[in-house]
Structure formats: structure tokens, C-alpha cells
Amino acid sequence: LDPYYRTIQGFECLIEKEWCSFGHKFSDRIGHGENSSENAAERSPIFLQFIDCVWQMTEQFQHAFEFNETFLITILDHLYSCQFGTFLYNSEYERHMNEVRTKTVSLWSFVNSALENYRNPLYAPAEVSGYRVIIPQCQLPQLRVWTGYYLRWNPQLRCQEPVARQDKQLIDIMANFHKLLAERKEKS
């Protein structure tokens, strides 16, 4: 992924451009809508697999992505929730004909209203980290089951402390660190 698409805004743009505007058949692939039983053969978790691949990269390159696991889980949760118009229907044309933009809210409006919940506290932009190009390791030993998504409802496998709380603590620590750095620069 290009460094821009590893930011929150860039990833939103990537999904809008490459998935929504280019006509990924969300309704058929997920099984949304009135005729969902008629198109059972069309169901396929392609978008879920894409998000899982992105999560695998965030695990391998923890400093290279501005967004965290909660961001990816939120996207998938609302892919299935139908709460926002972003993933409704099979094409941009169908969304336009059904006036999705005027009748619903975009998932990105919801996400962008609380960006602090979705920021990776370890993120360093490509210019700083040197992660201009990232090449993920795709061998089986490097891939992991995304327990934060697939197993989150299993109480025996649930983490003791939610990842979002850990991220908030890291963000606070990083903010204090940057504040101390700024104070030191002012003194010197």
C-alpha cells in the first residue's frame, strides 16, 4: 500500500475508489437486500478477506499504518450492519438511483467524528519511519488468526484488557512525550 493509503483518510479514499466506485457487488457478496436469498451463489467474503489482509500487514508493520485494529473492525461491523449507506447496493449507479447519499449517512462521517478512537499510537509517517514501500511476509508462519475480530465474542479467548483501552493509554503517553520534547526545545 502506498503511504497515503496507510493513513485513515487515504484508506477511506481507497475503499471508496477501488471498492465502492468501481462497483464491488456488496449487496450480492454480503447478502443484503430483499433478494438476498435469490443470490446465495453470489455470496463471497471478498471484502472481508481484503480487510483481513490489511490487518495482517498492520501486524507486520506496526509503525506504518495510521489506523488501528478498531478502525478495521468498525469497517467490517458496519459492512454487515447496514447502518450506513457506504456498503449498500451493488454499484455506484444503484446507490445513486436509491438516493443513498441523501437518505443515509456515510460510515466515514461516523469514523471521522471520533478519529482518536481509530489512531494507531505507534504510527510514524513514511518520511519518518522509512516504510515507503512495505513488502509483507506471506508465508504461513507469518500469518495469524485475527482473534480481535474472529474470536472476540468467545469469552475464553477474549483479551483481559480491550485493545482500544491500550491504544488510548499509548496515545496519552505519546502526547505527554511530545509535550515534554516541545518543552525541552523551548528551554534550549
PDB file of C-alpha atoms in Angstrom:
ATOM      1  CA  LEU A   1       0.000   0.000   0.000  1.00  0.00           C
ATOM      2  CA  ASP A   2       1.191   3.477  -0.862  1.00  0.00           C
ATOM      3  CA  PRO A   3       1.925   5.560   2.281  1.00  0.00           C
ATOM      4  CA  TYR A   4      -1.120   7.785   1.628  1.00  0.00           C
ATOM      5  CA  TYR A   5      -3.436   4.768   1.705  1.00  0.00           C
ATOM      6  CA  ARG A   6      -1.965   3.746   5.051  1.00  0.00           C
ATOM      7  CA  THR A   7      -3.496   6.852   6.647  1.00  0.00           C
ATOM      8  CA  ILE A   8      -7.106   6.945   7.851  1.00  0.00           C
ATOM      9  CA  GLN A   9      -8.183   9.411   5.178  1.00  0.00           C
ATOM     10  CA  GLY A  10      -6.238   7.557   2.494  1.00  0.00           C
ATOM     11  CA  PHE A  11      -7.704   4.178   3.414  1.00  0.00           C
ATOM     12  CA  GLU A  12     -11.217   5.638   3.338  1.00  0.00           C
ATOM     13  CA  CYS A  13     -10.415   7.015  -0.126  1.00  0.00           C
ATOM     14  CA  LEU A  14      -9.041   3.636  -1.254  1.00  0.00           C
ATOM     15  CA  ILE A  15     -12.231   1.832  -0.225  1.00  0.00           C
ATOM     16  CA  GLU A  16     -14.449   4.465  -1.851  1.00  0.00           C
ATOM     17  CA  LYS A  17     -12.433   4.428  -5.077  1.00  0.00           C
ATOM     18  CA  GLU A  18     -11.461   0.786  -5.519  1.00  0.00           C
ATOM     19  CA  TRP A  19     -14.448  -0.938  -3.914  1.00  0.00           C
ATOM     20  CA  CYS A  20     -17.492   1.338  -3.893  1.00  0.00           C
ATOM     21  CA  SER A  21     -17.000   3.407  -7.072  1.00  0.00           C
ATOM     22  CA  PHE A  22     -15.643   0.532  -9.154  1.00  0.00           C
ATOM     23  CA  GLY A  23     -18.766  -1.475  -8.412  1.00  0.00           C
ATOM     24  CA  HIS A  24     -17.970  -4.198  -5.922  1.00  0.00           C
ATOM     25  CA  LYS A  25     -21.267  -6.047  -5.537  1.00  0.00           C
ATOM     26  CA  PHE A  26     -21.638  -5.521  -1.786  1.00  0.00           C
ATOM     27  CA  SER A  27     -25.322  -6.439  -1.753  1.00  0.00           C
ATOM     28  CA  ASP A  28     -24.779  -9.766  -3.531  1.00  0.00           C
ATOM     29  CA  ARG A  29     -21.490 -10.630  -1.817  1.00  0.00           C
ATOM     30  CA  ILE A  30     -22.755  -9.896   1.714  1.00  0.00           C
ATOM     31  CA  GLY A  31     -26.382 -10.930   1.206  1.00  0.00           C
ATOM     32  CA  HIS A  32     -28.032  -7.561   1.867  1.00  0.00           C
ATOM     33  CA  GLY A  33     -31.389  -6.584   0.488  1.00  0.00           C
ATOM     34  CA  GLU A  34     -34.751  -8.007  -0.454  1.00  0.00           C
ATOM     35  CA  ASN A  35     -33.469 -10.575  -2.946  1.00  0.00           C
ATOM     36  CA  SER A  36     -30.633 -11.887  -0.808  1.00  0.00           C
ATOM     37  CA  SER A  37     -31.952 -15.455  -0.808  1.00  0.00           C
ATOM     38  CA  GLU A  38     -32.103 -15.492  -4.621  1.00  0.00           C
ATOM     39  CA  ASN A  39     -28.399 -14.612  -4.928  1.00  0.00           C
ATOM     40  CA  ALA A  40     -26.971 -17.106  -2.439  1.00  0.00           C
ATOM     41  CA  ALA A  41     -24.476 -18.354  -5.049  1.00  0.00           C
ATOM     42  CA  GLU A  42     -23.083 -14.814  -5.308  1.00  0.00           C
ATOM     43  CA  ARG A  43     -22.141 -14.599  -1.624  1.00  0.00           C
ATOM     44  CA  SER A  44     -18.437 -14.375  -1.008  1.00  0.00           C
ATOM     45  CA  PRO A  45     -16.414 -12.656   1.721  1.00  0.00           C
ATOM     46  CA  ILE A  46     -14.034 -10.899  -0.697  1.00  0.00           C
ATOM     47  CA  PHE A  47     -14.089  -7.554   1.110  1.00  0.00           C
ATOM     48  CA  LEU A  48     -13.654  -9.280   4.478  1.00  0.00           C
ATOM     49  CA  GLN A  49     -10.602 -11.078   3.056  1.00  0.00           C
ATOM     50  CA  PHE A  50      -9.177  -7.757   1.860  1.00  0.00           C
ATOM     51  CA  ILE A  51      -9.584  -6.191   5.312  1.00  0.00           C
ATOM     52  CA  ASP A  52      -8.019  -9.293   6.889  1.00  0.00           C
ATOM     53  CA  CYS A  53      -5.012  -8.904   4.558  1.00  0.00           C
ATOM     54  CA  VAL A  54      -4.676  -5.268   5.623  1.00  0.00           C
ATOM     55  CA  TRP A  55      -4.818  -6.354   9.275  1.00  0.00           C
ATOM     56  CA  GLN A  56      -2.034  -8.872   8.599  1.00  0.00           C
ATOM     57  CA  MET A  57       0.089  -6.013   7.236  1.00  0.00           C
ATOM     58  CA  THR A  58      -0.690  -3.814  10.256  1.00  0.00           C
ATOM     59  CA  GLU A  59       0.629  -6.611  12.447  1.00  0.00           C
ATOM     60  CA  GLN A  60       3.826  -6.956  10.424  1.00  0.00           C
ATOM     61  CA  PHE A  61       4.428  -3.203  10.059  1.00  0.00           C
ATOM     62  CA  GLN A  62       3.023  -1.715  13.261  1.00  0.00           C
ATOM     63  CA  HIS A  63       4.547   1.748  12.683  1.00  0.00           C
ATOM     64  CA  ALA A  64       3.457   2.035   9.048  1.00  0.00           C
ATOM     65  CA  PHE A  65      -0.317   2.473   9.461  1.00  0.00           C
ATOM     66  CA  GLU A  66      -2.095   5.481  10.964  1.00  0.00           C
ATOM     67  CA  PHE A  67      -5.173   3.409  11.799  1.00  0.00           C
ATOM     68  CA  ASN A  68      -5.564   0.689  14.394  1.00  0.00           C
ATOM     69  CA  GLU A  69      -7.394  -2.622  14.651  1.00  0.00           C
ATOM     70  CA  THR A  70     -10.545  -0.888  15.950  1.00  0.00           C
ATOM     71  CA  PHE A  71     -10.784   1.035  12.658  1.00  0.00           C
ATOM     72  CA  LEU A  72     -10.736  -2.177  10.623  1.00  0.00           C
ATOM     73  CA  ILE A  73     -13.221  -3.899  12.935  1.00  0.00           C
ATOM     74  CA  THR A  74     -15.546  -0.872  12.713  1.00  0.00           C
ATOM     75  CA  ILE A  75     -15.464  -1.068   8.913  1.00  0.00           C
ATOM     76  CA  LEU A  76     -16.374  -4.759   8.977  1.00  0.00           C
ATOM     77  CA  ASP A  77     -19.028  -4.351  11.655  1.00  0.00           C
ATOM     78  CA  HIS A  78     -20.771  -1.715   9.574  1.00  0.00           C
ATOM     79  CA  LEU A  79     -20.311  -3.658   6.360  1.00  0.00           C
ATOM     80  CA  TYR A  80     -22.790  -6.106   7.881  1.00  0.00           C
ATOM     81  CA  SER A  81     -24.882  -3.705   9.989  1.00  0.00           C
ATOM     82  CA  CYS A  82     -26.444  -1.732   7.093  1.00  0.00           C
ATOM     83  CA  GLN A  83     -26.446   1.228   9.488  1.00  0.00           C
ATOM     84  CA  PHE A  84     -24.625   3.424   6.960  1.00  0.00           C
ATOM     85  CA  GLY A  85     -25.094   3.746   3.214  1.00  0.00           C
ATOM     86  CA  THR A  86     -21.446   3.222   2.331  1.00  0.00           C
ATOM     87  CA  PHE A  87     -21.743  -0.502   1.553  1.00  0.00           C
ATOM     88  CA  LEU A  88     -25.348  -0.724   0.400  1.00  0.00           C
ATOM     89  CA  TYR A  89     -26.268  -1.976  -3.090  1.00  0.00           C
ATOM     90  CA  ASN A  90     -24.104  -3.439  -5.850  1.00  0.00           C
ATOM     91  CA  SER A  91     -22.849  -0.351  -7.636  1.00  0.00           C
ATOM     92  CA  GLU A  92     -22.479   3.396  -7.549  1.00  0.00           C
ATOM     93  CA  TYR A  93     -25.374   3.569 -10.009  1.00  0.00           C
ATOM     94  CA  GLU A  94     -27.702   1.623  -7.681  1.00  0.00           C
ATOM     95  CA  ARG A  95     -26.665   3.798  -4.731  1.00  0.00           C
ATOM     96  CA  HIS A  96     -27.437   6.897  -6.831  1.00  0.00           C
ATOM     97  CA  MET A  97     -30.804   5.550  -8.045  1.00  0.00           C
ATOM     98  CA  ASN A  98     -31.818   4.700  -4.464  1.00  0.00           C
ATOM     99  CA  GLU A  99     -30.657   8.113  -3.182  1.00  0.00           C
ATOM    100  CA  VAL A 100     -28.317   6.574  -0.630  1.00  0.00           C
ATOM    101  CA  ARG A 101     -26.352   9.814  -0.155  1.00  0.00           C
ATOM    102  CA  THR A 102     -29.471  11.756   0.820  1.00  0.00           C
ATOM    103  CA  LYS A 103     -31.221   9.019   2.807  1.00  0.00           C
ATOM    104  CA  THR A 104     -28.262   7.667   4.790  1.00  0.00           C
ATOM    105  CA  VAL A 105     -25.041   8.793   6.422  1.00  0.00           C
ATOM    106  CA  SER A 106     -21.629   7.662   5.284  1.00  0.00           C
ATOM    107  CA  LEU A 107     -19.574   5.399   7.542  1.00  0.00           C
ATOM    108  CA  TRP A 108     -16.700   7.861   7.092  1.00  0.00           C
ATOM    109  CA  SER A 109     -18.710  10.663   8.726  1.00  0.00           C
ATOM    110  CA  PHE A 110     -19.103   8.464  11.784  1.00  0.00           C
ATOM    111  CA  VAL A 111     -15.429   7.437  11.827  1.00  0.00           C
ATOM    112  CA  ASN A 112     -14.114  10.944  11.216  1.00  0.00           C
ATOM    113  CA  SER A 113     -16.184  12.333  14.083  1.00  0.00           C
ATOM    114  CA  ALA A 114     -14.075  10.328  16.563  1.00  0.00           C
ATOM    115  CA  LEU A 115     -10.680   9.870  14.914  1.00  0.00           C
ATOM    116  CA  GLU A 116      -8.863   9.470  18.237  1.00  0.00           C
ATOM    117  CA  ASN A 117     -10.564   6.071  18.628  1.00  0.00           C
ATOM    118  CA  TYR A 118      -9.025   4.828  15.396  1.00  0.00           C
ATOM    119  CA  ARG A 119      -5.468   6.189  15.533  1.00  0.00           C
ATOM    120  CA  ASN A 120      -2.510   3.873  15.927  1.00  0.00           C
ATOM    121  CA  PRO A 121      -0.343   5.359  18.688  1.00  0.00           C
ATOM    122  CA  LEU A 122       2.755   3.724  17.173  1.00  0.00           C
ATOM    123  CA  TYR A 123       2.270   5.295  13.736  1.00  0.00           C
ATOM    124  CA  ALA A 124       5.201   7.070  12.155  1.00  0.00           C
ATOM    125  CA  PRO A 125       4.660   8.579   8.679  1.00  0.00           C
ATOM    126  CA  ALA A 126       6.705   7.042   5.848  1.00  0.00           C
ATOM    127  CA  GLU A 127       9.006  10.074   5.775  1.00  0.00           C
ATOM    128  CA  VAL A 128       9.954   9.412   9.404  1.00  0.00           C
ATOM    129  CA  SER A 129       9.824   5.612   9.624  1.00  0.00           C
ATOM    130  CA  GLY A 130      11.375   4.791   6.280  1.00  0.00           C
ATOM    131  CA  TYR A 131       8.462   2.469   5.439  1.00  0.00           C
ATOM    132  CA  ARG A 132       7.939   3.973   1.976  1.00  0.00           C
ATOM    133  CA  VAL A 133       7.440   0.540   0.425  1.00  0.00           C
ATOM    134  CA  ILE A 134       6.297  -2.349   2.560  1.00  0.00           C
ATOM    135  CA  ILE A 135       6.547  -5.922   1.423  1.00  0.00           C
ATOM    136  CA  PRO A 136       4.528  -8.230   3.666  1.00  0.00           C
ATOM    137  CA  GLN A 137       5.670 -11.723   4.529  1.00  0.00           C
ATOM    138  CA  CYS A 138       3.027 -14.084   3.150  1.00  0.00           C
ATOM    139  CA  GLN A 139       4.431 -17.398   4.331  1.00  0.00           C
ATOM    140  CA  LEU A 140       2.120 -19.303   6.629  1.00  0.00           C
ATOM    141  CA  PRO A 141       4.259 -18.897   9.797  1.00  0.00           C
ATOM    142  CA  GLN A 142       3.970 -15.086   9.484  1.00  0.00           C
ATOM    143  CA  LEU A 143       0.182 -15.102   9.164  1.00  0.00           C
ATOM    144  CA  ARG A 144      -2.019 -15.142  12.249  1.00  0.00           C
ATOM    145  CA  VAL A 145      -5.671 -15.662  13.050  1.00  0.00           C
ATOM    146  CA  TRP A 146      -7.239 -12.275  13.705  1.00  0.00           C
ATOM    147  CA  THR A 147      -8.541 -13.097  17.166  1.00  0.00           C
ATOM    148  CA  GLY A 148      -9.582  -9.479  17.776  1.00  0.00           C
ATOM    149  CA  TYR A 149     -12.201  -9.900  15.048  1.00  0.00           C
ATOM    150  CA  TYR A 150     -12.981 -13.581  14.547  1.00  0.00           C
ATOM    151  CA  LEU A 151     -12.827 -14.679  18.181  1.00  0.00           C
ATOM    152  CA  ARG A 152     -13.864 -11.509  20.002  1.00  0.00           C
ATOM    153  CA  TRP A 153     -17.165 -12.952  21.203  1.00  0.00           C
ATOM    154  CA  ASN A 154     -15.579 -16.076  22.663  1.00  0.00           C
ATOM    155  CA  PRO A 155     -15.150 -15.299  26.395  1.00  0.00           C
ATOM    156  CA  GLN A 156     -12.457 -17.948  26.815  1.00  0.00           C
ATOM    157  CA  LEU A 157     -10.255 -16.317  24.170  1.00  0.00           C
ATOM    158  CA  ARG A 158     -11.025 -12.681  24.883  1.00  0.00           C
ATOM    159  CA  CYS A 159      -8.168 -10.414  25.928  1.00  0.00           C
ATOM    160  CA  GLN A 160      -8.252  -9.280  29.534  1.00  0.00           C
ATOM    161  CA  GLU A 161      -7.883  -5.635  28.542  1.00  0.00           C
ATOM    162  CA  PRO A 162      -9.512  -4.245  25.389  1.00  0.00           C
ATOM    163  CA  VAL A 163      -7.113  -3.151  22.671  1.00  0.00           C
ATOM    164  CA  ALA A 164      -8.872   0.223  22.410  1.00  0.00           C
ATOM    165  CA  ARG A 165      -8.038   0.976  26.055  1.00  0.00           C
ATOM    166  CA  GLN A 166      -4.399   0.030  25.483  1.00  0.00           C
ATOM    167  CA  ASP A 167      -4.298   2.265  22.405  1.00  0.00           C
ATOM    168  CA  LYS A 168      -5.754   5.213  24.359  1.00  0.00           C
ATOM    169  CA  GLN A 169      -3.107   4.737  27.044  1.00  0.00           C
ATOM    170  CA  LEU A 170      -0.373   4.688  24.390  1.00  0.00           C
ATOM    171  CA  ILE A 171      -1.798   7.810  22.750  1.00  0.00           C
ATOM    172  CA  ASP A 172      -1.731   9.604  26.128  1.00  0.00           C
ATOM    173  CA  ILE A 173       1.853   8.502  26.734  1.00  0.00           C
ATOM    174  CA  MET A 174       2.880   9.677  23.255  1.00  0.00           C
ATOM    175  CA  ALA A 175       1.119  13.041  23.771  1.00  0.00           C
ATOM    176  CA  ASN A 176       2.958  13.548  27.059  1.00  0.00           C
ATOM    177  CA  PHE A 177       6.222  12.566  25.392  1.00  0.00           C
ATOM    178  CA  HIS A 178       5.711  15.104  22.581  1.00  0.00           C
ATOM    179  CA  LYS A 179       4.771  17.751  25.137  1.00  0.00           C
ATOM    180  CA  LEU A 180       7.986  17.098  27.092  1.00  0.00           C
ATOM    181  CA  LEU A 181      10.015  17.259  23.882  1.00  0.00           C
ATOM    182  CA  ALA A 182       8.459  20.592  22.986  1.00  0.00           C
ATOM    183  CA  GLU A 183       9.181  21.967  26.472  1.00  0.00           C
ATOM    184  CA  ARG A 184      12.807  20.863  26.236  1.00  0.00           C
ATOM    185  CA  LYS A 185      13.199  22.500  22.829  1.00  0.00           C
ATOM    186  CA  GLU A 186      11.810  25.762  24.230  1.00  0.00           C
ATOM    187  CA  LYS A 187      14.280  25.694  27.135  1.00  0.00           C
ATOM    188  CA  SER A 188      17.282  25.078  24.892  1.00  0.00           C
TER     189      SER A 188
END
